[in-house]
C-alpha cells in the first residue's frame, strides 16, 4: 500500500526564517507533487519532480529517489506563505492517480 | 491566465438525491480529474479521464459515481444517490500532458 507521510504535522515560524517541510513515501514513483492549499480551500500546484531539484522564487523542492524522500524549502518566509503544504505521488504504473499526504499546516508569524 | 472553474461553489442536497457537479477545464488540456476532500482529512483521488473515457478510478468511485464530458468544454461528476458520507469538497483538475495539474476552486457538497 502506498503511504505518503509528511512531517512535521504543524509548523510555526517567524517571518524571515528558512523552512523545511519533509515528505516520505513507501513505493516506487514516477513523479512527486508539492501542492499548496490556502485557508479558503483552493489548491495550487507548486512543483512536479521526478528527480533532482527545482526552484521557483523562494521555493525549492528536492527529491531523493533512492531514499524515497522529498523536501520543500521556503527561504525568507513571509506570513503570506501560511497555508497547508501537501505532498502527493504518482506510483510507478499508476498512470495518473495521485496519492496524497495529510499536509502540513504552516503558520508564519510577522 | 486560464483557470479551471467549478459550479456551484456550494451545493446542499438531501440524502438520496442526485447531484451533478460541474467543471470547465482549461481549454487546451486533455486530462481531467476529480478529487474529494472530506473536512479535516486528506485529498483523495476519485477518477481520471482522457480521450472521452475513464483512464483510472479509485475504490471510492463506485457505481454511484459517473463522469461525463458532454459538450467538449464541461466535465461533470454525477452522484446518483447521495449519502451523508459524500459530504466533502470536490475538486476538479486538468492538465495538458499528465504533468502539472491545475485545480479548480472546489464545490462544497453538503448532504443532509
Coordinates of N, CA and C in Angstrom, one line a residue:
Chain A
X1 N 0.8 -1.2 0.0 CA 0.0 0.0 0.0 C 0.9 1.2 0.0
X2 N 0.6 2.2 -0.8 CA 1.4 3.4 -0.9 C 1.0 4.4 0.2
X3 N 1.9 4.7 1.0 CA 1.7 5.7 2.1 C 2.6 6.9 1.8
X4 N 2.0 8.0 2.0 CA 2.8 9.3 1.9 C 2.7 10.0 3.3
X5 N 3.9 10.1 3.9 CA 4.0 10.7 5.2 C 4.6 12.0 5.2
X6 N 4.1 13.0 5.9 CA 4.7 14.3 5.9 C 5.0 14.7 7.4
X7 N 6.1 15.4 7.5 CA 6.4 15.9 8.8 C 7.1 17.3 8.7
X8 N 7.0 18.1 9.8 CA 6.1 17.9 10.9 C 4.7 18.1 10.6
X9 N 3.8 17.8 11.5 CA 2.3 17.9 11.1 C 1.9 19.4 11.1
X10 N 2.4 20.1 12.1 CA 2.1 21.6 12.1 C 3.5 22.3 12.3
X11 N 3.6 23.5 11.8 CA 4.8 24.2 11.9 C 4.5 25.7 12.0
X12 N 5.2 26.3 13.0 CA 5.1 27.7 13.2 C 6.5 28.3 13.0
X13 N 6.6 29.4 12.2 CA 7.9 30.0 12.0 C 7.7 31.5 12.1
X14 N 8.8 32.2 12.3 CA 8.9 33.6 12.4 C 9.2 34.1 11.0
X15 N 8.6 35.2 10.6 CA 8.9 35.8 9.3 C 10.4 35.9 9.1
X16 N 10.8 35.5 7.9 CA 12.2 35.6 7.5 C 13.0 34.3 7.7
X17 N 12.4 33.3 8.5 CA 13.1 32.1 8.7 C 13.1 31.2 7.5
X18 N 14.1 30.3 7.5 CA 14.2 29.3 6.4 C 13.4 28.1 6.9
X19 N 12.5 27.6 6.1 CA 11.6 26.5 6.5 C 11.8 25.3 5.6
X20 N 11.8 24.1 6.3 CA 11.9 22.8 5.5 C 10.7 22.0 5.9
X21 N 10.0 21.5 4.9 CA 8.9 20.5 5.1 C 9.3 19.2 4.4
X22 N 9.1 18.1 5.1 CA 9.5 16.8 4.6 C 8.4 15.9 4.1
X23 N 8.7 15.0 3.2 CA 7.7 14.1 2.7 C 8.5 12.8 2.4
X24 N 7.9 11.7 2.9 CA 8.5 10.4 2.6 C 7.4 9.5 2.1
X25 N 7.7 8.5 1.2 CA 6.7 7.7 0.6 C 7.3 6.2 0.5
X26 N 6.4 5.3 0.3 CA 6.8 3.9 0.6 C 6.9 3.1 -0.7
X27 N 6.6 3.6 -1.9 CA 6.7 2.8 -3.1 C 7.4 3.5 -4.2
X28 N 7.8 2.8 -5.2 CA 8.4 3.5 -6.4 C 7.4 4.4 -7.0
X29 N 8.0 5.6 -7.4 CA 7.1 6.6 -8.0 C 7.6 7.0 -9.4
X30 N 6.7 7.6 -10.1 CA 7.1 8.2 -11.4 C 7.2 9.7 -11.2
X31 N 6.5 10.3 -10.2 CA 6.5 11.7 -10.0 C 6.0 12.0 -8.6
X32 N 6.5 13.2 -8.1 CA 6.1 13.7 -6.8 C 5.6 15.1 -7.0
X33 N 4.5 15.5 -6.4 CA 4.0 16.8 -6.5 C 4.0 17.5 -5.1
X34 N 4.3 18.8 -5.1 CA 4.1 19.6 -4.0 C 2.9 20.6 -4.3
X35 N 2.0 20.7 -3.4 CA 0.8 21.5 -3.6 C 0.6 22.4 -2.4
X36 N 0.0 23.5 -2.6 CA -0.3 24.5 -1.6 C -1.8 24.6 -1.5
X37 N -2.4 24.5 -0.3 CA -3.8 24.7 -0.1 C -4.0 25.9 0.9
X38 N -4.7 26.9 0.4 CA -5.0 28.1 1.2 C -6.2 27.9 2.1
X39 N -6.3 28.7 3.1 CA -7.4 28.5 4.1 C -8.8 28.5 3.5
X40 N -9.0 29.1 2.3 CA -10.3 29.1 1.6 C -10.5 27.7 1.0
X41 N -9.5 26.9 0.9 CA -9.6 25.6 0.3 C -9.0 25.4 -1.1
X42 N -8.7 26.5 -1.8 CA -8.1 26.3 -3.1 C -6.7 25.7 -3.1
X43 N -6.5 24.9 -4.1 CA -5.2 24.1 -4.2 C -4.4 24.6 -5.4
X44 N -3.2 24.8 -5.2 CA -2.3 25.3 -6.3 C -1.1 24.3 -6.4
X45 N -0.8 23.9 -7.6 CA 0.4 23.1 -7.8 C 1.6 23.9 -7.7
X46 N 2.6 23.5 -6.9 CA 3.9 24.2 -6.8 C 4.9 23.6 -7.7
X47 N 5.1 22.3 -7.5 CA 6.2 21.6 -8.3 C 5.7 20.2 -8.6
X48 N 6.3 19.7 -9.7 CA 6.2 18.3 -10.0 C 7.7 17.9 -10.3
X49 N 8.1 16.8 -9.5 CA 9.5 16.4 -9.6 C 9.6 14.9 -9.9
X50 N 10.6 14.5 -10.7 CA 10.9 13.1 -10.7 C 12.3 12.8 -10.4
X51 N 13.1 13.8 -10.3 CA 14.5 13.7 -9.8 C 15.0 15.1 -9.5
X52 N 16.1 15.1 -8.7 CA 16.9 16.3 -8.5 C 16.2 17.4 -7.7
X53 N 16.2 18.6 -8.3 CA 15.8 19.8 -7.6 C 15.2 20.8 -8.5
X54 N 14.2 21.5 -8.0 CA 13.6 22.6 -8.8 C 13.4 23.8 -7.9
X55 N 13.5 25.0 -8.5 CA 13.4 26.2 -7.8 C 12.4 27.1 -8.5
X56 N 11.6 27.8 -7.6 CA 10.7 28.8 -8.2 C 10.6 29.9 -7.2
X57 N 11.2 31.0 -7.4 CA 11.1 32.1 -6.5 C 11.8 31.7 -5.2
X58 N 11.1 31.8 -4.1 CA 11.7 31.5 -2.8 C 11.5 30.0 -2.4
X59 N 10.9 29.3 -3.3 CA 10.6 27.9 -3.0 C 11.6 27.0 -3.8
X60 N 12.1 25.9 -3.0 CA 13.0 25.0 -3.6 C 12.4 23.6 -3.2
X61 N 12.3 22.7 -4.2 CA 11.9 21.3 -3.9 C 13.0 20.4 -4.3
X62 N 13.3 19.4 -3.5 CA 14.3 18.4 -3.8 C 13.7 17.0 -3.6
X63 N 14.3 16.1 -4.3 CA 13.8 14.7 -4.2 C 15.0 13.7 -4.2
X64 N 15.0 12.7 -3.4 CA 16.0 11.7 -3.3 C 15.2 10.4 -3.6
X65 N 15.3 9.9 -4.8 CA 14.5 8.7 -5.2 C 14.9 7.5 -4.5
X66 N 16.3 7.3 -4.2 CA 16.7 6.1 -3.5 C 16.2 6.1 -2.1
X67 N 16.2 7.2 -1.5 CA 15.7 7.3 -0.1 C 14.2 7.5 0.0
X68 N 13.5 7.6 -1.1 CA 12.0 7.9 -1.1 C 11.7 9.0 -0.2
X69 N 12.3 10.2 -0.5 CA 12.1 11.3 0.4 C 12.2 12.6 -0.5
X70 N 11.4 13.6 -0.1 CA 11.4 14.9 -0.8 C 11.3 15.9 0.3
X71 N 11.9 17.1 0.0 CA 11.8 18.2 0.9 C 11.3 19.5 0.1
X72 N 10.6 20.3 0.8 CA 10.2 21.6 0.3 C 10.8 22.6 1.2
X73 N 11.6 23.5 0.6 CA 12.2 24.6 1.4 C 11.6 25.9 1.0
X74 N 11.4 26.8 2.0 CA 10.9 28.1 1.8 C 12.0 29.0 2.4
X75 N 12.6 29.9 1.5 CA 13.6 30.8 2.0 C 12.9 32.2 2.3
X76 N 13.4 32.9 3.3 CA 12.9 34.2 3.7 C 11.4 34.2 3.8
X77 N 10.9 33.3 4.7 CA 9.4 33.1 4.8 C 8.7 34.4 5.1
X78 N 7.4 34.4 4.7 CA 6.6 35.6 4.9 C 5.2 35.1 5.3
X79 N 4.5 35.9 6.1 CA 3.1 35.5 6.5 C 2.2 35.0 5.4
X80 N 2.4 35.5 4.2 CA 1.5 35.0 3.1 C 1.9 33.6 2.7
X81 N 3.0 33.1 3.2 CA 3.3 31.6 2.9 C 2.5 30.7 3.8
X82 N 1.7 31.3 4.8 CA 0.9 30.5 5.7 C -0.2 29.7 4.9
X83 N -0.1 28.4 4.9 CA -1.0 27.6 4.1 C -0.8 26.1 4.6
X84 N -1.5 25.2 3.9 CA -1.2 23.8 4.1 C -0.4 23.3 2.9
X85 N 0.7 22.7 3.1 CA 1.6 22.2 2.1 C 1.4 20.7 2.0
X86 N 1.0 20.2 0.8 CA 0.7 18.8 0.6 C 1.6 18.2 -0.4
X87 N 2.1 17.0 0.0 CA 2.9 16.2 -0.9 C 2.0 15.1 -1.5
X88 N 2.2 14.8 -2.8 CA 1.4 13.8 -3.4 C 2.3 13.1 -4.4
X89 N 2.0 11.8 -4.6 CA 2.9 11.0 -5.5 C 2.0 10.2 -6.5
X90 N 2.7 10.0 -7.7 CA 2.1 9.0 -8.6 C 3.0 7.8 -8.6
X91 N 2.4 6.7 -8.1 CA 3.2 5.4 -8.0 C 3.5 5.0 -9.5
X92 N 4.6 4.3 -9.6 CA 5.0 3.7 -10.9 C 3.9 2.8 -11.4
X93 N 3.5 3.0 -12.6 CA 2.4 2.1 -13.2 C 1.0 2.6 -12.8
X94 N 0.9 3.6 -12.0 CA -0.4 4.1 -11.6 C -1.0 5.1 -12.5
X95 N -0.3 5.3 -13.7 CA -0.9 6.2 -14.7 C -1.0 7.6 -14.2
X96 N -2.2 8.0 -13.7 CA -2.3 9.4 -13.3 C -2.8 9.5 -11.9
X97 N -3.0 8.4 -11.2 CA -3.6 8.6 -9.9 C -2.6 9.1 -8.9
X98 N -3.0 10.2 -8.2 CA -2.2 10.8 -7.1 C -2.6 10.3 -5.8
X99 N -1.6 9.9 -5.0 CA -1.8 9.6 -3.6 C -1.3 10.7 -2.7
X100 N -2.1 11.2 -1.8 CA -1.8 12.5 -1.1 C -1.4 12.2 0.3
X101 N -0.5 13.0 0.8 CA -0.2 13.1 2.2 C -1.3 13.9 2.9
X102 N -1.2 14.0 4.3 CA -2.2 14.7 5.0 C -1.9 16.2 5.0
X103 N -0.8 16.6 4.6 CA -0.4 18.0 4.5 C 0.1 18.5 5.8
X104 N 0.9 19.6 5.7 CA 1.5 20.3 6.9 C 0.9 21.7 6.9
X105 N 0.4 22.1 8.1 CA -0.1 23.4 8.3 C 1.0 24.3 8.7
X106 N 1.4 25.3 7.9 CA 2.4 26.2 8.2 C 1.8 27.6 8.5
X107 N 2.3 28.1 9.7 CA 1.9 29.5 10.1 C 3.2 30.3 10.2
X108 N 3.3 31.4 9.5 CA 4.4 32.2 9.6 C 4.0 33.5 10.3
X109 N 4.6 33.8 11.4 CA 4.2 35.0 12.2 C 5.0 36.2 11.8
X110 N 4.3 37.3 11.7 CA 5.1 38.6 11.4 C 6.1 39.0 12.5
Chain B
X1 N -5.0 34.8 -17.2 CA -4.4 33.5 -17.1 C -5.6 32.5 -17.1
X2 N -5.5 31.4 -17.9 CA -6.6 30.5 -17.9 C -6.7 29.7 -16.6
X3 N -7.9 29.4 -16.2 CA -8.1 28.7 -15.0 C -9.3 27.7 -15.1
X4 N -9.2 26.8 -14.2 CA -10.3 25.8 -14.1 C -11.4 26.4 -13.2
X5 N -12.7 26.3 -13.7 CA -13.8 26.8 -12.9 C -14.7 25.7 -12.5
X6 N -15.4 25.8 -11.4 CA -16.3 24.8 -10.9 C -17.6 25.5 -10.5
X7 N -18.7 24.9 -10.8 CA -20.0 25.3 -10.3 C -20.9 24.2 -9.8
X8 N -21.7 24.4 -8.8 CA -21.7 25.6 -7.9 C -20.6 25.6 -6.9
X9 N -20.4 26.6 -6.2 CA -19.4 26.7 -5.2 C -19.8 25.9 -3.9
X10 N -21.1 25.9 -3.7 CA -21.7 25.1 -2.6 C -23.0 24.5 -3.0
X11 N -23.2 23.2 -2.7 CA -24.4 22.5 -3.1 C -24.9 21.8 -1.8
X12 N -26.1 22.1 -1.5 CA -26.8 21.4 -0.4 C -27.9 20.5 -0.9
X13 N -27.9 19.2 -0.5 CA -28.8 18.3 -1.0 C -29.3 17.3 0.1
X14 N -30.5 16.7 -0.2 CA -31.0 15.7 0.7 C -30.4 14.4 0.4
X15 N -30.2 13.6 1.4 CA -29.7 12.2 1.2 C -30.6 11.5 0.2
X16 N -30.0 10.8 -0.7 CA -30.8 10.0 -1.7 C -31.0 10.8 -3.0
X17 N -30.7 12.1 -3.0 CA -30.9 12.9 -4.2 C -29.7 12.7 -5.1
X18 N -29.9 13.0 -6.4 CA -28.8 13.0 -7.4 C -28.2 14.4 -7.4
X19 N -26.9 14.5 -7.5 CA -26.3 15.8 -7.7 C -25.3 15.7 -8.9
X20 N -25.2 16.8 -9.6 CA -24.2 17.0 -10.7 C -23.3 18.1 -10.4
X21 N -22.0 17.9 -10.3 CA -21.0 18.9 -10.0 C -20.4 19.2 -11.4
X22 N -20.2 20.5 -11.7 CA -19.7 20.9 -13.0 C -18.4 21.5 -12.9
X23 N -17.6 21.3 -14.0 CA -16.2 21.8 -14.1 C -16.0 22.2 -15.5
X24 N -15.3 23.4 -15.7 CA -14.8 23.7 -17.0 C -13.3 23.7 -17.0
X25 N -12.7 22.7 -17.5 CA -11.2 22.6 -17.5 C -10.6 23.7 -18.4
X26 N -9.3 23.9 -18.3 CA -8.6 24.8 -19.2 C -8.7 24.2 -20.6
X27 N -8.9 25.1 -21.6 CA -9.4 24.7 -22.9 C -8.5 23.8 -23.7
X28 N -7.2 23.9 -23.6 CA -6.3 23.0 -24.4 C -5.8 21.8 -23.6
X29 N -6.4 21.6 -22.4 CA -6.0 20.5 -21.6 C -6.7 19.2 -22.1
X30 N -6.0 18.1 -21.9 CA -6.5 16.8 -22.4 C -6.9 15.8 -21.3
X31 N -6.3 16.1 -20.1 CA -6.5 15.1 -19.0 C -7.3 15.8 -17.9
X32 N -8.3 15.1 -17.3 CA -9.2 15.6 -16.4 C -9.4 14.7 -15.2
X33 N -9.6 15.4 -14.0 CA -9.5 14.6 -12.8 C -10.6 15.1 -11.8
X34 N -11.1 14.2 -11.0 CA -11.9 14.6 -9.8 C -11.3 14.1 -8.6
X35 N -11.2 15.0 -7.5 CA -10.7 14.6 -6.2 C -11.8 15.0 -5.2
X36 N -11.7 14.4 -4.0 CA -12.6 14.9 -2.9 C -11.7 15.0 -1.7
X37 N -12.2 15.9 -0.8 CA -11.6 16.1 0.5 C -12.6 16.2 1.6
X38 N -12.8 15.2 2.3 CA -13.7 15.3 3.5 C -13.1 16.2 4.5
X39 N -13.9 17.0 5.2 CA -13.5 18.0 6.1 C -12.5 17.4 7.1
X40 N -11.3 18.1 7.2 CA -10.3 17.7 8.1 C -9.4 16.5 7.7
X41 N -9.7 15.9 6.5 CA -8.9 14.8 6.0 C -8.1 15.1 4.8
X42 N -7.4 14.1 4.3 CA -6.5 14.4 3.1 C -7.3 14.3 1.8
X43 N -6.7 14.9 0.8 CA -7.3 14.9 -0.5 C -7.3 13.4 -1.0
X44 N -8.3 13.0 -1.7 CA -8.4 11.6 -2.2 C -8.7 11.7 -3.7
X45 N -8.0 10.9 -4.5 CA -8.3 10.7 -5.9 C -9.6 10.0 -6.1
X46 N -10.4 10.5 -7.1 CA -11.6 9.7 -7.4 C -11.4 9.1 -8.8
X47 N -11.1 9.9 -9.8 CA -11.1 9.4 -11.2 C -10.3 10.3 -12.1
X48 N -9.7 9.7 -13.1 CA -9.1 10.5 -14.2 C -9.8 10.1 -15.5
X49 N -9.7 11.0 -16.5 CA -10.5 10.9 -17.7 C -9.6 11.5 -18.8
X50 N -9.6 10.7 -19.9 CA -8.8 11.1 -21.1 C -9.4 10.5 -22.3
X51 N -9.4 11.3 -23.4 CA -9.9 10.8 -24.6 C -11.3 10.2 -24.5
X52 N -12.1 10.9 -23.7 CA -13.6 10.6 -23.6 C -13.8 9.3 -22.8
X53 N -12.9 8.8 -22.1 CA -13.1 7.6 -21.2 C -12.3 7.7 -19.9
X54 N -12.8 7.0 -19.0 CA -12.1 6.9 -17.7 C -10.8 6.2 -17.9
X55 N -9.7 6.8 -17.4 CA -8.4 6.1 -17.5 C -8.0 5.4 -16.2
X56 N -8.5 5.9 -15.1 CA -8.2 5.3 -13.8 C -9.3 5.8 -12.8
X57 N -9.6 4.9 -11.9 CA -10.5 5.3 -10.8 C -10.1 4.6 -9.5
X58 N -10.5 5.2 -8.4 CA -10.2 4.7 -7.1 C -11.3 3.8 -6.6
X59 N -11.1 3.1 -5.5 CA -12.1 2.3 -5.0 C -13.3 3.1 -4.4
X60 N -13.1 4.4 -4.2 CA -14.2 5.2 -3.8 C -15.2 5.4 -4.9
X61 N -14.7 5.4 -6.1 CA -15.5 5.7 -7.3 C -16.3 4.5 -7.7
X62 N -17.4 4.3 -6.9 CA -18.2 3.1 -7.2 C -19.4 3.4 -8.2
X63 N -20.3 2.5 -8.2 CA -21.4 2.7 -9.2 C -22.3 3.9 -9.0
X64 N -22.2 4.5 -7.8 CA -23.0 5.7 -7.6 C -22.4 6.9 -8.3
X65 N -21.2 6.8 -8.7 CA -20.5 7.9 -9.3 C -20.4 7.7 -10.9
X66 N -20.4 8.8 -11.6 CA -20.2 8.8 -13.0 C -19.6 10.1 -13.5
X67 N -18.8 10.1 -14.5 CA -18.3 11.3 -15.1 C -18.6 11.4 -16.6
X68 N -18.6 12.6 -17.0 CA -19.0 12.8 -18.4 C -18.4 14.1 -18.9
X69 N -18.1 14.1 -20.2 CA -17.7 15.4 -20.9 C -18.7 15.6 -22.0
X70 N -19.8 16.2 -21.6 CA -21.0 16.2 -22.6 C -20.8 17.0 -23.8
X71 N -20.0 18.1 -23.7 CA -20.0 19.0 -24.9 C -18.7 19.6 -25.2
X72 N -17.6 18.9 -24.9 CA -16.2 19.3 -25.2 C -15.7 20.4 -24.4
X73 N -16.5 21.0 -23.5 CA -15.9 22.0 -22.6 C -16.2 21.7 -21.1
X74 N -17.4 21.2 -20.8 CA -17.7 20.8 -19.4 C -17.3 19.4 -19.1
X75 N -17.0 19.2 -17.8 CA -16.6 17.9 -17.3 C -17.4 17.7 -16.0
X76 N -18.3 16.8 -16.0 CA -19.2 16.7 -14.8 C -19.0 15.4 -14.0
X77 N -19.3 15.5 -12.7 CA -19.3 14.4 -11.8 C -20.7 14.3 -11.3
X78 N -21.3 13.1 -11.5 CA -22.6 12.8 -11.0 C -22.6 11.8 -9.9
X79 N -23.3 12.2 -8.8 CA -23.5 11.2 -7.7 C -25.0 10.8 -7.7
X80 N -25.3 9.6 -8.0 CA -26.7 9.2 -8.3 C -27.6 9.3 -7.0
X81 N -27.2 8.8 -6.0 CA -28.0 8.7 -4.7 C -27.1 9.1 -3.6
X82 N -27.1 10.4 -3.2 CA -26.1 10.8 -2.2 C -26.3 10.3 -0.9
X83 N -25.2 10.0 -0.2 CA -25.2 9.6 1.2 C -24.6 10.7 2.1
X84 N -24.8 10.6 3.4 CA -24.2 11.6 4.3 C -22.7 11.6 4.1
X85 N -22.1 10.5 3.9 CA -20.6 10.4 3.9 C -20.1 11.0 2.5
X86 N -20.9 11.4 1.6 CA -20.5 12.0 0.4 C -20.2 13.5 0.6
X87 N -20.6 14.0 1.8 CA -20.3 15.4 2.1 C -18.8 15.7 2.1
X88 N -18.4 16.6 1.3 CA -16.9 16.8 1.1 C -16.8 18.0 0.2
X89 N -15.5 18.4 0.0 CA -15.2 19.4 -1.0 C -14.7 18.5 -2.2
X90 N -15.3 18.8 -3.4 CA -14.9 18.1 -4.6 C -14.1 19.1 -5.5
X91 N -12.9 18.6 -5.8 CA -12.1 19.4 -6.7 C -12.0 18.8 -8.1
X92 N -12.1 19.6 -9.1 CA -11.8 19.2 -10.5 C -10.4 19.7 -10.8
X93 N -9.7 19.0 -11.6 CA -8.3 19.4 -12.1 C -8.2 19.0 -13.5
X94 N -7.3 19.8 -14.2 CA -7.0 19.4 -15.6 C -5.5 19.6 -15.8
X95 N -5.0 18.8 -16.8 CA -3.6 19.0 -17.2 C -3.4 18.8 -18.7
X96 N -2.4 19.4 -19.2 CA -2.2 19.3 -20.7 C -1.6 17.9 -21.1
X97 N -0.7 17.5 -20.2 CA 0.1 16.3 -20.5 C 0.5 15.4 -19.4
X98 N -0.4 15.3 -18.4 CA -0.2 14.5 -17.2 C 0.9 15.0 -16.4
X99 N 1.3 16.2 -16.5 CA 2.3 16.8 -15.6 C 1.6 17.7 -14.5
X100 N 1.9 18.9 -14.5 CA 1.3 19.8 -13.5 C -0.2 19.9 -13.7
X101 N -0.9 19.7 -12.6 CA -2.4 19.8 -12.7 C -2.8 21.1 -12.2
X102 N -3.9 21.6 -12.8 CA -4.4 22.9 -12.4 C -5.8 22.6 -11.8
X103 N -5.9 23.0 -10.5 CA -7.1 22.7 -9.8 C -8.2 23.8 -9.8
X104 N -9.4 23.4 -9.8 CA -10.5 24.4 -9.7 C -10.7 24.8 -8.2
X105 N -11.5 25.7 -7.9 CA -11.7 26.2 -6.5 C -12.5 25.3 -5.6
X106 N -13.1 24.3 -6.3 CA -13.8 23.3 -5.5 C -15.3 23.6 -5.4
X107 N -16.1 22.5 -5.2 CA -17.5 22.6 -4.8 C -17.7 21.9 -3.5
X108 N -18.3 22.7 -2.5 CA -18.5 22.1 -1.2 C -19.9 21.4 -1.3
X109 N -19.9 20.1 -1.1 CA -21.2 19.3 -1.1 C -21.6 19.0 0.3
X110 N -22.8 19.4 0.7 CA -23.3 19.1 2.0 C -24.6 18.2 1.8
X111 N -24.5 17.0 2.3 CA -25.7 16.1 2.2 C -26.4 16.0 3.6
X112 N -27.7 16.4 3.6 CA -28.4 16.4 4.9 C -29.3 15.2 5.0

